[in-house]
Amino acid sequence: MANPAYPMARQCPMAPPTEYGSFREQGPVKVDMPDGGWAWLLTGYDDVRQAMNDPRFSSDDEKMGRARTELPKGVDLNSFWRKDEPEHGRLRHMMMTEFTAHKIKEWRPRIQGLVDQILDRLEELPRPLDLYREFALALPTQVIAQLLGVPDKDYRTFAQQSRDCLSLDDPKKSFAAFHALDEYLLRIIAEREAEPREDLISRLIVDRVKTGELARPDLLPMVRFILVSGYETTTSQIALSTLTLMTNPKVKAQLIEDPERITAFVEESLRFWSVSQDNVLRVIDQDMEYSGVKMSVGELVVLAVPGANHDAKAFPDPEEFSLERGDNRHVAFGFGTHLCAGAPLARREVDIAITSLLARFPGIRLACDVEDLQFRHRSLVYGLESLPATW
């Protein structure tokens, strides 16, 4: 009997694939991958959360064989994110100084200023407008551009290149986007090497590369990873969080009545949408029995974040968007040593974006039927193609 084919299609754009429900009861399930191989699929909260922090589940890209991503082989695609200890921790530490609580606090006025500028511009645009392009995309790309020292004027270009890299539709297009993005970043790196500025790329060069702590070839993968991960998931999260406001009158009214509930809203939105739908992989590094099944060295494992975050054992009534969940221990940003380094910045961006948008345009609403929205199903990061809105 053939294994179920992965990835599974969503029957409802606002919920994970329905198969995840039955899979949870079985534990780890074998699924056939697009490359012709197979992998273990974990969909239960406890299974996924434990595997995220279990060293027997290796993150090393070189051991995975690039099971799905049609990108150049023999290059470091993901910097520290797809490495094991101690190399993961060594490289991760080099950029963590940029994402401390103190640093994120310093960034708040700048993020607020960017949001205000974007909202001012929205007021001048004819409606309906595409809130994805003009708001959800504009904010994170400009934030990460300023952090890295990438010119603001280029943000739409690198955003499209990044999106094409993550798409599963056209391998040739993904290859071309990958090379174009690398060429662009190498030019920026060369400029900063010649003339350092007050930005992250310059600090990595001065404090890490020139001191010998970071090998020169490792700089590009780190910058690329920060750029792509720093905007892509946050863009999708802001867009989908805004969609929640426009399709859930109860939640919208709760936020208008009590803006202090924004923290609960952000955490629930992270859980509910789980935008990292198809990019958390591991490979078995040690023969073992896990959750009732025998796993062997070299076998691929997919950690289904949407499945874990919609496990009713961990989140009662998981398909309901609720601000009453209290301690929302979702795994949208991962867990353990591989917890997303940029999580504090992403949370702050979504917080400021949604609070400011709702305060400025409390009457914001969809300018189309929900059924007409186009979602990004065939992508490592779930999201929208566009978000027509008016007020």
mmCIF file of C-alpha atoms in Angstrom:
data_model
loop_
_atom_site.group_PDB
_atom_site.id
_atom_site.type_symbol
_atom_site.label_atom_id
_atom_site.label_comp_id
_atom_site.label_asym_id
_atom_site.label_seq_id
_atom_site.Cartn_x
_atom_site.Cartn_y
_atom_site.Cartn_z
ATOM 1 C CA MET A 1 0.000 0.000 0.000
ATOM 2 C CA ALA A 2 1.408 3.386 -1.053
ATOM 3 C CA ASN A 3 2.195 6.003 1.520
ATOM 4 C CA PRO A 4 0.152 9.230 1.578
ATOM 5 C CA ALA A 5 1.643 11.860 -0.734
ATOM 6 C CA TYR A 6 3.247 14.922 0.867
ATOM 7 C CA PRO A 7 2.580 17.806 0.951
ATOM 8 C CA MET A 8 -1.147 17.488 1.490
ATOM 9 C CA ALA A 9 -3.536 20.112 0.148
ATOM 10 C CA ARG A 10 -5.506 22.300 2.526
ATOM 11 C CA GLN A 11 -9.224 21.735 2.169
ATOM 12 C CA CYS A 12 -9.838 25.055 3.927
ATOM 13 C CA PRO A 13 -7.346 27.923 3.540
ATOM 14 C CA MET A 14 -7.771 28.777 7.216
ATOM 15 C CA ALA A 15 -6.866 25.330 8.539
ATOM 16 C CA PRO A 16 -4.121 22.729 8.078
ATOM 17 C CA PRO A 17 -4.762 19.698 5.855
ATOM 18 C CA THR A 18 -7.516 17.576 7.364
ATOM 19 C CA GLU A 19 -5.309 14.457 7.121
ATOM 20 C CA TYR A 20 -3.208 15.814 9.981
ATOM 21 C CA GLY A 21 -6.029 15.016 12.394
ATOM 22 C CA SER A 22 -6.038 11.287 11.670
ATOM 23 C CA PHE A 23 -2.240 11.161 11.450
ATOM 24 C CA ARG A 24 -1.915 12.479 15.008
ATOM 25 C CA GLU A 25 -3.708 9.429 16.336
ATOM 26 C CA GLN A 26 -1.226 7.158 14.530
ATOM 27 C CA GLY A 27 1.932 8.939 15.633
ATOM 28 C CA PRO A 28 4.735 9.327 13.061
ATOM 29 C CA VAL A 29 3.457 8.452 9.573
ATOM 30 C CA LYS A 30 5.430 7.572 6.446
ATOM 31 C CA VAL A 31 4.690 9.898 3.519
ATOM 32 C CA ASP A 32 5.982 9.953 -0.051
ATOM 33 C CA MET A 33 7.965 13.076 -0.949
ATOM 34 C CA PRO A 34 7.965 14.916 -4.295
ATOM 35 C CA ASP A 35 11.545 13.797 -5.018
ATOM 36 C CA GLY A 36 10.503 10.124 -5.034
ATOM 37 C CA GLY A 37 11.737 9.336 -1.546
ATOM 38 C CA TRP A 38 9.803 9.109 1.678
ATOM 39 C CA ALA A 39 9.873 10.758 5.098
ATOM 40 C CA TRP A 40 8.369 10.501 8.542
ATOM 41 C CA LEU A 41 5.665 13.127 9.114
ATOM 42 C CA LEU A 42 5.077 14.322 12.680
ATOM 43 C CA THR A 43 1.812 16.193 13.247
ATOM 44 C CA GLY A 44 1.190 15.921 17.021
ATOM 45 C CA TYR A 45 2.192 18.770 19.314
ATOM 46 C CA ASP A 46 4.208 16.653 21.747
ATOM 47 C CA ASP A 47 5.993 14.768 18.960
ATOM 48 C CA VAL A 48 6.897 17.929 17.050
ATOM 49 C CA ARG A 49 7.940 19.975 20.068
ATOM 50 C CA GLN A 50 10.176 17.244 21.465
ATOM 51 C CA ALA A 51 11.784 16.536 18.086
ATOM 52 C CA MET A 52 12.620 20.228 17.671
ATOM 53 C CA ASN A 53 14.970 20.024 20.642
ATOM 54 C CA ASP A 54 16.167 16.413 20.411
ATOM 55 C CA PRO A 55 19.764 16.139 19.104
ATOM 56 C CA ARG A 56 18.955 12.765 17.566
ATOM 57 C CA PHE A 57 16.933 14.738 15.007
ATOM 58 C CA SER A 58 19.700 16.451 13.044
ATOM 59 C CA SER A 59 19.217 19.821 11.344
ATOM 60 C CA ASP A 60 22.263 19.377 9.122
ATOM 61 C CA ASP A 61 21.355 20.272 5.539
ATOM 62 C CA GLU A 62 24.120 18.105 4.141
ATOM 63 C CA LYS A 63 22.506 15.002 5.633
ATOM 64 C CA MET A 64 19.077 15.781 4.188
ATOM 65 C CA GLY A 65 19.961 15.787 0.518
ATOM 66 C CA ARG A 66 17.708 18.797 -0.182
ATOM 67 C CA ALA A 67 14.546 16.697 -0.176
ATOM 68 C CA ARG A 68 12.286 19.373 -1.674
ATOM 69 C CA THR A 69 14.044 22.649 -2.347
ATOM 70 C CA GLU A 70 15.126 22.882 -5.986
ATOM 71 C CA LEU A 71 18.060 25.185 -5.287
ATOM 72 C CA PRO A 72 21.778 24.922 -6.067
ATOM 73 C CA LYS A 73 23.527 21.999 -4.421
ATOM 74 C CA GLY A 74 26.900 22.295 -2.789
ATOM 75 C CA VAL A 75 26.185 25.713 -1.305
ATOM 76 C CA ASP A 76 25.226 26.721 2.207
ATOM 77 C CA LEU A 77 21.585 27.731 1.847
ATOM 78 C CA ASN A 78 20.533 28.337 5.410
ATOM 79 C CA SER A 79 23.600 29.319 7.428
ATOM 80 C CA PHE A 80 23.286 28.291 11.078
ATOM 81 C CA TRP A 81 19.569 27.384 10.916
ATOM 82 C CA ARG A 82 20.256 24.053 9.232
ATOM 83 C CA LYS A 83 23.322 23.060 11.248
ATOM 84 C CA ASP A 84 23.842 21.061 14.429
ATOM 85 C CA GLU A 85 25.733 21.935 17.591
ATOM 86 C CA PRO A 86 28.302 23.189 18.196
ATOM 87 C CA GLU A 87 28.454 24.945 14.810
ATOM 88 C CA HIS A 88 24.831 26.058 15.036
ATOM 89 C CA GLY A 89 25.357 27.780 18.359
ATOM 90 C CA ARG A 90 28.679 29.311 17.329
ATOM 91 C CA LEU A 91 27.236 30.971 14.217
ATOM 92 C CA ARG A 92 23.898 31.851 15.808
ATOM 93 C CA HIS A 93 25.645 33.703 18.611
ATOM 94 C CA MET A 94 27.299 36.051 16.121
ATOM 95 C CA MET A 95 24.056 37.695 15.122
ATOM 96 C CA MET A 96 22.061 37.248 18.340
ATOM 97 C CA THR A 97 23.452 40.538 19.682
ATOM 98 C CA GLU A 98 21.229 42.238 17.093
ATOM 99 C CA PHE A 99 18.053 40.635 18.472
ATOM 100 C CA THR A 100 18.330 41.111 22.226
ATOM 101 C CA ALA A 101 15.422 42.621 24.164
ATOM 102 C CA HIS A 102 17.400 45.851 24.488
ATOM 103 C CA LYS A 103 18.037 46.056 20.742
ATOM 104 C CA ILE A 104 14.413 45.342 19.884
ATOM 105 C CA LYS A 105 13.323 48.063 22.319
ATOM 106 C CA GLU A 106 15.634 50.481 20.520
ATOM 107 C CA TRP A 107 14.009 49.520 17.230
ATOM 108 C CA ARG A 108 10.446 50.249 18.365
ATOM 109 C CA PRO A 109 10.436 53.986 17.476
ATOM 110 C CA ARG A 110 11.940 53.229 14.074
ATOM 111 C CA ILE A 111 9.364 50.530 13.348
ATOM 112 C CA GLN A 112 6.571 52.821 14.507
ATOM 113 C CA GLY A 113 7.895 55.574 12.247
ATOM 114 C CA LEU A 114 7.918 53.238 9.247
ATOM 115 C CA VAL A 115 4.383 52.049 10.006
ATOM 116 C CA ASP A 116 3.134 55.637 10.286
ATOM 117 C CA GLN A 117 4.742 56.542 6.949
ATOM 118 C CA ILE A 118 3.169 53.523 5.266
ATOM 119 C CA LEU A 119 -0.267 54.293 6.724
ATOM 120 C CA ASP A 120 0.048 57.930 5.616
ATOM 121 C CA ARG A 121 0.694 56.673 2.118
ATOM 122 C CA LEU A 122 -2.282 54.298 2.277
ATOM 123 C CA GLU A 123 -4.559 57.245 2.974
ATOM 124 C CA GLU A 124 -3.488 58.813 -0.295
ATOM 125 C CA LEU A 125 -3.933 55.724 -2.469
ATOM 126 C CA PRO A 126 -7.164 54.995 -4.350
ATOM 127 C CA ARG A 127 -9.265 52.249 -2.821
ATOM 128 C CA PRO A 128 -9.648 49.368 -2.848
ATOM 129 C CA LEU A 129 -5.934 48.681 -2.573
ATOM 130 C CA ASP A 130 -3.737 45.630 -2.123
ATOM 131 C CA LEU A 131 -2.956 45.649 1.582
ATOM 132 C CA TYR A 132 -0.517 42.777 1.108
ATOM 133 C CA ARG A 133 1.736 44.704 -1.236
ATOM 134 C CA GLU A 134 1.287 48.177 0.239
ATOM 135 C CA PHE A 135 1.385 47.291 3.935
ATOM 136 C CA ALA A 136 2.227 43.709 4.906
ATOM 137 C CA LEU A 137 5.121 43.503 2.451
ATOM 138 C CA ALA A 138 6.311 47.079 2.799
ATOM 139 C CA LEU A 139 6.960 47.037 6.550
ATOM 140 C CA PRO A 140 9.107 43.902 7.163
ATOM 141 C CA THR A 141 11.149 44.389 4.012
ATOM 142 C CA GLN A 142 12.020 47.958 4.971
ATOM 143 C CA VAL A 143 12.808 46.931 8.548
ATOM 144 C CA ILE A 144 15.179 44.177 7.472
ATOM 145 C CA ALA A 145 16.660 46.417 4.788
ATOM 146 C CA GLN A 146 17.498 49.049 7.384
ATOM 147 C CA LEU A 147 18.845 46.427 9.775
ATOM 148 C CA LEU A 148 21.188 44.968 7.179
ATOM 149 C CA GLY A 149 21.993 48.253 5.484
ATOM 150 C CA VAL A 150 20.321 47.347 2.192
ATOM 151 C CA PRO A 151 18.976 50.387 0.280
ATOM 152 C CA ASP A 152 15.271 50.959 0.953
ATOM 153 C CA LYS A 153 14.620 51.503 -2.745
ATOM 154 C CA ASP A 154 15.557 47.886 -3.467
ATOM 155 C CA TYR A 155 13.180 46.232 -1.044
ATOM 156 C CA ARG A 156 10.556 45.167 -3.581
ATOM 157 C CA THR A 157 13.252 43.615 -5.776
ATOM 158 C CA PHE A 158 14.816 41.433 -3.099
ATOM 159 C CA ALA A 159 11.372 40.607 -1.733
ATOM 160 C CA GLN A 160 10.337 39.129 -5.083
ATOM 161 C CA GLN A 161 13.624 37.265 -5.402
ATOM 162 C CA SER A 162 13.147 35.799 -1.950
ATOM 163 C CA ARG A 163 9.581 34.770 -2.698
ATOM 164 C CA ASP A 164 10.680 33.031 -5.903
ATOM 165 C CA CYS A 165 13.407 31.175 -3.994
ATOM 166 C CA LEU A 166 10.835 29.739 -1.590
ATOM 167 C CA SER A 167 8.326 28.751 -4.254
ATOM 168 C CA LEU A 168 7.922 25.062 -5.105
ATOM 169 C CA ASP A 169 6.364 25.730 -8.522
ATOM 170 C CA ASP A 170 9.220 26.498 -10.918
ATOM 171 C CA PRO A 171 12.749 25.196 -10.146
ATOM 172 C CA LYS A 172 14.330 27.227 -12.967
ATOM 173 C CA LYS A 173 12.782 30.410 -11.629
ATOM 174 C CA SER A 174 13.930 29.533 -8.102
ATOM 175 C CA PHE A 175 17.489 28.971 -9.350
ATOM 176 C CA ALA A 176 17.530 32.282 -11.203
ATOM 177 C CA ALA A 177 16.163 34.157 -8.188
ATOM 178 C CA PHE A 178 18.705 32.530 -5.887
ATOM 179 C CA HIS A 179 21.632 33.572 -8.077
ATOM 180 C CA ALA A 180 20.268 37.081 -8.602
ATOM 181 C CA LEU A 181 19.835 37.559 -4.858
ATOM 182 C CA ASP A 182 23.366 36.331 -4.175
ATOM 183 C CA GLU A 183 24.841 38.656 -6.788
ATOM 184 C CA TYR A 184 22.994 41.569 -5.241
ATOM 185 C CA LEU A 185 24.134 40.725 -1.704
ATOM 186 C CA LEU A 186 27.743 40.186 -2.787
ATOM 187 C CA ARG A 187 27.768 43.732 -4.175
ATOM 188 C CA ILE A 188 26.463 45.082 -0.862
ATOM 189 C CA ILE A 189 29.029 43.055 1.087
ATOM 190 C CA ALA A 190 31.861 44.340 -1.119
ATOM 191 C CA GLU A 191 30.713 47.918 -0.545
ATOM 192 C CA ARG A 192 30.639 47.412 3.225
ATOM 193 C CA GLU A 193 34.062 45.788 3.202
ATOM 194 C CA ALA A 194 35.439 48.853 1.460
ATOM 195 C CA GLU A 195 33.482 51.325 3.582
ATOM 196 C CA PRO A 196 31.783 49.974 6.747
ATOM 197 C CA ARG A 197 28.623 51.705 7.987
ATOM 198 C CA GLU A 198 26.299 51.440 10.976
ATOM 199 C CA ASP A 199 24.466 48.313 9.890
ATOM 200 C CA LEU A 200 24.462 44.578 10.564
ATOM 201 C CA ILE A 201 26.461 43.581 7.488
ATOM 202 C CA SER A 202 29.188 46.043 8.410
ATOM 203 C CA ARG A 203 29.277 44.847 12.008
ATOM 204 C CA LEU A 204 29.559 41.225 10.910
ATOM 205 C CA ILE A 205 32.460 42.157 8.656
ATOM 206 C CA VAL A 206 34.292 44.267 11.223
ATOM 207 C CA ASP A 207 33.538 42.287 14.382
ATOM 208 C CA ARG A 208 33.413 38.738 13.021
ATOM 209 C CA VAL A 209 35.095 38.326 9.630
ATOM 210 C CA LYS A 210 38.092 40.592 10.156
ATOM 211 C CA THR A 211 38.729 39.093 13.593
ATOM 212 C CA GLY A 212 38.744 35.591 12.113
ATOM 213 C CA GLU A 213 35.691 34.456 14.086
ATOM 214 C CA LEU A 214 33.553 34.108 10.942
ATOM 215 C CA ALA A 215 35.051 32.650 7.771
ATOM 216 C CA ARG A 216 34.559 34.918 4.771
ATOM 217 C CA PRO A 217 32.619 32.258 2.794
ATOM 218 C CA ASP A 218 30.155 31.951 5.702
ATOM 219 C CA LEU A 219 29.191 35.628 5.556
ATOM 220 C CA LEU A 220 26.994 35.458 2.452
ATOM 221 C CA PRO A 221 24.849 32.526 3.674
ATOM 222 C CA MET A 222 24.318 34.298 6.993
ATOM 223 C CA VAL A 223 23.301 37.582 5.369
ATOM 224 C CA ARG A 224 21.068 35.774 2.873
ATOM 225 C CA PHE A 225 19.356 33.806 5.610
ATOM 226 C CA ILE A 226 18.745 36.900 7.753
ATOM 227 C CA LEU A 227 17.341 38.786 4.767
ATOM 228 C CA VAL A 228 14.977 36.067 3.560
ATOM 229 C CA SER A 229 13.811 34.794 6.949
ATOM 230 C CA GLY A 230 13.657 38.314 8.337
ATOM 231 C CA TYR A 231 10.929 39.441 6.021
ATOM 232 C CA GLU A 232 9.147 36.497 4.404
ATOM 233 C CA THR A 233 7.436 34.960 7.424
ATOM 234 C CA THR A 234 6.682 38.338 9.014
ATOM 235 C CA THR A 235 5.096 39.615 5.800
ATOM 236 C CA SER A 236 2.817 36.582 5.660
ATOM 237 C CA GLN A 237 2.040 36.889 9.360
ATOM 238 C CA ILE A 238 1.016 40.551 9.096
ATOM 239 C CA ALA A 239 -1.142 39.877 6.040
ATOM 240 C CA LEU A 240 -2.913 36.889 7.589
ATOM 241 C CA SER A 241 -3.327 38.671 10.934
ATOM 242 C CA THR A 242 -4.981 41.530 9.065
ATOM 243 C CA LEU A 243 -7.224 39.035 7.292
ATOM 244 C CA THR A 244 -8.279 37.767 10.720
ATOM 245 C CA LEU A 245 -9.380 41.273 11.685
ATOM 246 C CA MET A 246 -11.433 41.555 8.510
ATOM 247 C CA THR A 247 -13.117 38.154 8.806
ATOM 248 C CA ASN A 248 -13.596 37.867 12.574
ATOM 249 C CA PRO A 249 -15.769 40.740 13.853
ATOM 250 C CA LYS A 250 -15.632 39.454 17.432
ATOM 251 C CA VAL A 251 -11.854 39.527 17.602
ATOM 252 C CA LYS A 252 -11.708 42.894 15.869
ATOM 253 C CA ALA A 253 -14.179 44.357 18.375
ATOM 254 C CA GLN A 254 -12.196 42.929 21.284
ATOM 255 C CA LEU A 255 -9.022 44.624 20.068
ATOM 256 C CA ILE A 256 -10.747 47.950 19.465
ATOM 257 C CA GLU A 257 -12.286 47.847 22.937
ATOM 258 C CA ASP A 258 -9.064 46.744 24.625
ATOM 259 C CA PRO A 259 -5.868 47.382 22.594
ATOM 260 C CA GLU A 260 -3.840 45.824 25.433
ATOM 261 C CA ARG A 261 -4.992 42.430 24.168
ATOM 262 C CA ILE A 262 -2.701 42.782 21.186
ATOM 263 C CA THR A 263 -0.147 40.410 22.741
ATOM 264 C CA ALA A 264 -2.747 37.652 23.006
ATOM 265 C CA PHE A 265 -3.842 38.433 19.442
ATOM 266 C CA VAL A 266 -0.309 38.163 18.055
ATOM 267 C CA GLU A 267 0.377 34.842 19.803
ATOM 268 C CA GLU A 268 -2.941 33.373 18.713
ATOM 269 C CA SER A 269 -2.368 34.536 15.153
ATOM 270 C CA LEU A 270 1.054 32.896 15.149
ATOM 271 C CA ARG A 271 -0.516 29.646 16.352
ATOM 272 C CA PHE A 272 -3.581 29.783 14.144
ATOM 273 C CA TRP A 273 -1.854 30.513 10.840
ATOM 274 C CA SER A 274 1.454 28.673 11.423
ATOM 275 C CA VAL A 275 3.013 30.160 8.294
ATOM 276 C CA SER A 276 6.081 27.881 8.420
ATOM 277 C CA GLN A 277 3.990 25.195 6.801
ATOM 278 C CA ASP A 278 6.610 23.200 4.967
ATOM 279 C CA ASN A 279 10.160 24.178 5.909
ATOM 280 C CA VAL A 280 11.010 22.432 9.193
ATOM 281 C CA LEU A 281 13.000 19.316 8.412
ATOM 282 C CA ARG A 282 15.172 16.955 10.405
ATOM 283 C CA VAL A 283 17.113 13.788 9.602
ATOM 284 C CA ILE A 284 17.569 10.869 11.979
ATOM 285 C CA ASP A 285 21.116 10.839 13.358
ATOM 286 C CA GLN A 286 20.798 7.794 15.602
ATOM 287 C CA ASP A 287 18.781 4.581 15.385
ATOM 288 C CA MET A 288 15.971 4.828 17.895
ATOM 289 C CA GLU A 289 12.354 4.208 18.767
ATOM 290 C CA TYR A 290 10.339 7.398 18.798
ATOM 291 C CA SER A 291 6.677 7.747 19.635
ATOM 292 C CA GLY A 292 6.089 4.050 19.037
ATOM 293 C CA VAL A 293 7.960 3.590 15.750
ATOM 294 C CA LYS A 294 11.518 2.572 14.883
ATOM 295 C CA MET A 295 13.515 5.242 13.075
ATOM 296 C CA SER A 296 16.893 4.666 11.431
ATOM 297 C CA VAL A 297 19.897 6.839 10.672
ATOM 298 C CA GLY A 298 19.459 8.869 7.500
ATOM 299 C CA GLU A 299 15.660 8.880 7.427
ATOM 300 C CA LEU A 300 14.058 12.255 6.735
ATOM 301 C CA VAL A 301 11.515 13.775 9.115
ATOM 302 C CA VAL A 302 9.041 16.591 8.415
ATOM 303 C CA LEU A 303 7.879 18.505 11.481
ATOM 304 C CA ALA A 304 4.422 19.804 10.617
ATOM 305 C CA VAL A 305 4.159 23.065 12.542
ATOM 306 C CA PRO A 306 0.519 23.667 11.473
ATOM 307 C CA GLY A 307 -0.358 20.172 12.662
ATOM 308 C CA ALA A 308 1.274 20.699 16.054
ATOM 309 C CA ASN A 309 -0.339 24.097 16.552
ATOM 310 C CA HIS A 310 -3.767 22.680 15.741
ATOM 311 C CA ASP A 311 -3.515 19.655 18.016
ATOM 312 C CA ALA A 312 -6.654 19.673 20.168
ATOM 313 C CA LYS A 313 -4.780 17.999 23.029
ATOM 314 C CA ALA A 314 -2.607 21.097 23.354
ATOM 315 C CA PHE A 315 -5.082 23.710 22.079
ATOM 316 C CA PRO A 316 -8.780 22.969 22.715
ATOM 317 C CA ASP A 317 -10.978 23.931 19.759
ATOM 318 C CA PRO A 318 -7.873 24.625 17.664
ATOM 319 C CA GLU A 319 -9.785 25.892 14.622
ATOM 320 C CA GLU A 320 -11.261 28.699 16.717
ATOM 321 C CA PHE A 321 -9.292 31.952 16.837
ATOM 322 C CA SER A 322 -9.485 32.832 20.523
ATOM 323 C CA LEU A 323 -7.873 35.523 22.653
ATOM 324 C CA GLU A 324 -8.575 33.475 25.790
ATOM 325 C CA ARG A 325 -5.847 30.838 25.483
ATOM 326 C CA GLY A 326 -3.667 32.218 28.247
ATOM 327 C CA ASP A 327 -0.218 30.655 28.068
ATOM 328 C CA ASN A 328 -0.140 30.049 24.313
ATOM 329 C CA ARG A 329 2.797 27.648 23.975
ATOM 330 C CA HIS A 330 2.702 27.339 20.195
ATOM 331 C CA VAL A 331 5.717 26.252 18.163
ATOM 332 C CA ALA A 332 5.374 28.770 15.331
ATOM 333 C CA PHE A 333 8.939 29.953 16.011
ATOM 334 C CA GLY A 334 10.272 26.494 16.810
ATOM 335 C CA PHE A 335 11.454 25.352 20.214
ATOM 336 C CA GLY A 336 14.694 24.852 22.106
ATOM 337 C CA THR A 337 18.098 25.584 20.643
ATOM 338 C CA HIS A 338 16.591 26.214 17.205
ATOM 339 C CA LEU A 339 14.027 28.731 18.416
ATOM 340 C CA CYS A 340 13.887 31.473 15.776
ATOM 341 C CA ALA A 341 16.475 34.141 16.625
ATOM 342 C CA GLY A 342 14.335 36.856 15.036
ATOM 343 C CA ALA A 343 11.169 35.986 16.974
ATOM 344 C CA PRO A 344 11.289 39.103 19.230
ATOM 345 C CA LEU A 345 11.625 41.411 16.216
ATOM 346 C CA ALA A 346 8.848 39.639 14.312
ATOM 347 C CA ARG A 347 6.509 39.833 17.294
ATOM 348 C CA ARG A 348 7.228 43.548 17.682
ATOM 349 C CA GLU A 349 6.572 44.230 13.991
ATOM 350 C CA VAL A 350 3.232 42.382 13.992
ATOM 351 C CA ASP A 351 2.237 44.071 17.249
ATOM 352 C CA ILE A 352 2.938 47.599 15.990
ATOM 353 C CA ALA A 353 1.549 46.939 12.509
ATOM 354 C CA ILE A 354 -1.810 45.559 13.660
ATOM 355 C CA THR A 355 -2.265 48.052 16.511
ATOM 356 C CA SER A 356 -1.515 51.012 14.271
ATOM 357 C CA LEU A 357 -3.584 49.765 11.333
ATOM 358 C CA LEU A 358 -6.652 49.193 13.486
ATOM 359 C CA ALA A 359 -6.277 52.556 15.253
ATOM 360 C CA ARG A 360 -5.987 54.410 11.946
ATOM 361 C CA PHE A 361 -8.593 52.461 9.971
ATOM 362 C CA PRO A 362 -11.049 50.799 12.390
ATOM 363 C CA GLY A 363 -13.496 50.302 9.530
ATOM 364 C CA ILE A 364 -11.062 48.307 7.418
ATOM 365 C CA ARG A 365 -12.701 45.456 5.535
ATOM 366 C CA LEU A 366 -12.148 43.038 2.692
ATOM 367 C CA ALA A 367 -12.824 44.377 -0.783
ATOM 368 C CA CYS A 368 -13.633 40.919 -2.146
ATOM 369 C CA ASP A 369 -15.222 37.677 -1.035
ATOM 370 C CA VAL A 370 -13.049 35.427 1.102
ATOM 371 C CA GLU A 371 -13.507 32.720 -1.531
ATOM 372 C CA ASP A 372 -11.787 34.954 -4.095
ATOM 373 C CA LEU A 373 -8.568 35.321 -2.105
ATOM 374 C CA GLN A 374 -5.552 33.491 -3.486
ATOM 375 C CA PHE A 375 -3.380 31.733 -0.925
ATOM 376 C CA ARG A 376 0.205 30.621 -1.410
ATOM 377 C CA HIS A 377 -0.169 26.870 -1.049
ATOM 378 C CA ARG A 378 2.920 25.748 -2.975
ATOM 379 C CA SER A 379 5.491 27.581 -0.927
ATOM 380 C CA LEU A 380 7.610 26.771 2.095
ATOM 381 C CA VAL A 381 5.929 29.735 3.805
ATOM 382 C CA TYR A 382 2.135 29.941 3.770
ATOM 383 C CA GLY A 383 0.539 33.251 2.913
ATOM 384 C CA LEU A 384 -1.516 35.348 0.545
ATOM 385 C CA GLU A 385 -0.910 36.480 -3.003
ATOM 386 C CA SER A 386 -2.823 39.701 -2.391
ATOM 387 C CA LEU A 387 -5.236 41.226 0.117
ATOM 388 C CA PRO A 388 -7.777 43.634 -1.435
ATOM 389 C CA ALA A 389 -9.035 46.020 1.253
ATOM 390 C CA THR A 390 -10.943 49.232 1.750
ATOM 391 C CA TRP A 391 -12.454 51.285 4.578
#
